[in-house]
Each structure stands twice: as structure tokens, then as C-alpha cells.
Amino acid sequence: MNKAVPVVVLLALLAHPVSADGGSVSVETVSVTDTQNETTVTVRYDTPVTTKINTYLFGSEELQDDLVDSVGIDGEHVEFESLDTGSAEILYDGEAELNLSVPS
């Protein structure tokens, strides 16, 4: 019997659902590329192990919401081109002036 399955189940039971309060994503860098047709926001970030487990088990919607809140862009105007455990590429079609929460 595969020993990894019980470990994943145990971690899932111990993991708490991700809250979309901007607390589970630690933004490291944010870069914006503007072209005539679109704005691309590239974000590098760190997430706790429980967030990574929850994303793997339950999907990335909470991580996306938390990331959008952490960066400070309007979630109604974003489309995730890529998303993994340490970076995301977001197409943004909102206002030209972005009010990003850039880490200091």
C-alpha cells in the first residue's frame, strides 16, 4: 500500500481552508508590463505549506482571491494566465493606473 496517501489525508485534515484576507500570501516582487492591448502583472510570492496543500486538494480559487487582495488589484478585471506555488501571471483589463501593493 502506498504510504503517501495516508500522509496526504492527514495533512488535509490538519490544513485549514485558505482565507481571502491577504494573510496567506507573502508578495516578494510585482512587475507590470503594458502593451497596447493588455496589461500583464507578474507576481512572485511565498505561501505557507497549508496554503499549498489546500490549493492542491481543493483548487486555486482561494489562492487567486488571496493573491489579488495581497497585490491590490480589482479581482473583477483579472484573468490568471499561469499560477503555481511561487508565481503568477495575471492579465489585467481594468483601469490603466494600477494601485499595486508593492512590497518594500
Coordinates of C-alpha atoms in Angstrom, one line a residue:
M1 CA 0.0 0.0 0.0
N2 CA 1.2 3.4 -0.9
K3 CA 2.3 5.3 2.3
A4 CA 1.9 8.7 0.7
V5 CA -1.9 8.5 0.6
P6 CA -2.4 8.4 4.4
V7 CA 0.1 11.3 4.8
V8 CA -1.8 13.5 2.3
V9 CA -5.1 12.6 4.0
L10 CA -3.6 13.5 7.4
L11 CA -2.3 16.8 6.1
A12 CA -5.7 17.6 4.5
L13 CA -7.4 17.1 7.8
L14 CA -4.8 19.3 9.6
A15 CA -4.9 22.0 6.9
H16 CA -7.3 24.9 7.4
P17 CA -9.1 26.4 4.4
V18 CA -7.3 29.4 2.9
S19 CA -8.9 32.7 3.9
A20 CA -9.0 35.5 1.4
D21 CA -7.8 38.1 3.8
G22 CA -4.4 38.7 2.2
G23 CA -2.7 36.9 5.0
S24 CA -1.6 33.6 3.4
V25 CA 0.4 35.2 0.5
S26 CA 3.7 37.0 1.1
V27 CA 4.3 39.0 -2.0
E28 CA 8.0 39.3 -2.9
T29 CA 8.0 41.1 -6.3
V30 CA 5.5 42.6 -8.6
S31 CA 6.2 43.7 -12.2
V32 CA 3.9 45.3 -14.7
T33 CA 4.2 45.1 -18.5
D34 CA 1.9 47.3 -20.5
T35 CA 1.2 46.8 -24.2
Q36 CA -1.4 48.5 -26.4
N37 CA -3.9 45.7 -25.9
E38 CA -3.3 44.4 -22.4
T39 CA -1.5 44.8 -19.0
T40 CA 0.3 41.8 -17.6
V41 CA 1.1 41.7 -13.9
T42 CA 3.8 39.2 -12.9
V43 CA 3.9 38.4 -9.2
R44 CA 6.4 36.3 -7.2
Y45 CA 5.3 35.2 -3.8
D46 CA 5.6 32.8 -0.9
T47 CA 2.8 30.7 0.6
P48 CA 2.7 28.5 3.7
V49 CA 2.6 24.8 3.3
T50 CA -1.1 24.6 4.4
T51 CA -2.0 27.0 1.5
K52 CA -0.1 24.8 -1.0
I53 CA -1.8 21.7 0.3
N54 CA -5.3 23.3 0.2
T55 CA -4.6 24.6 -3.3
Y56 CA -3.6 21.1 -4.4
L57 CA -6.6 19.4 -2.7
F58 CA -9.4 22.0 -3.2
G59 CA -8.4 24.1 -6.2
S60 CA -6.8 27.5 -6.7
E61 CA -9.8 29.9 -6.3
E62 CA -9.0 30.9 -2.8
L63 CA -5.3 31.3 -3.6
Q64 CA -6.2 33.5 -6.6
D65 CA -8.5 35.6 -4.4
D66 CA -5.9 36.0 -1.7
L67 CA -3.2 36.9 -4.3
V68 CA -5.4 39.6 -5.9
D69 CA -6.2 41.0 -2.5
S70 CA -2.5 40.9 -1.5
V71 CA -1.4 42.7 -4.7
G72 CA -4.2 45.3 -4.5
I73 CA -5.9 44.9 -7.9
D74 CA -9.6 44.6 -8.7
G75 CA -10.5 40.9 -8.9
E76 CA -13.3 41.6 -11.5
H77 CA -10.7 42.6 -14.1
V78 CA -8.2 39.8 -13.8
E79 CA -7.5 36.6 -15.7
F80 CA -4.8 34.2 -14.5
E81 CA -2.6 33.1 -17.3
S82 CA -0.5 31.0 -15.0
L83 CA -0.4 30.2 -11.3
D84 CA 1.9 27.9 -9.3
T85 CA 3.2 27.7 -5.8
G86 CA 5.6 30.7 -6.2
S87 CA 4.5 32.9 -9.0
A88 CA 1.5 34.0 -11.1
E89 CA 1.0 35.9 -14.4
I90 CA -2.2 37.9 -14.5
L91 CA -3.8 39.7 -17.4
Y92 CA -5.5 42.9 -16.1
D93 CA -8.1 44.7 -18.1
G94 CA -9.1 47.3 -15.5
E95 CA -8.0 51.0 -15.3
A96 CA -4.7 51.9 -16.8
E97 CA -3.5 53.2 -13.4
L98 CA -2.8 50.2 -11.2
N99 CA -2.8 50.7 -7.4
L100 CA -0.4 47.8 -6.6
S101 CA 0.7 46.9 -3.1
V102 CA 4.4 46.5 -3.9
P103 CA 6.5 45.1 -1.1
S104 CA 9.0 47.4 0.4

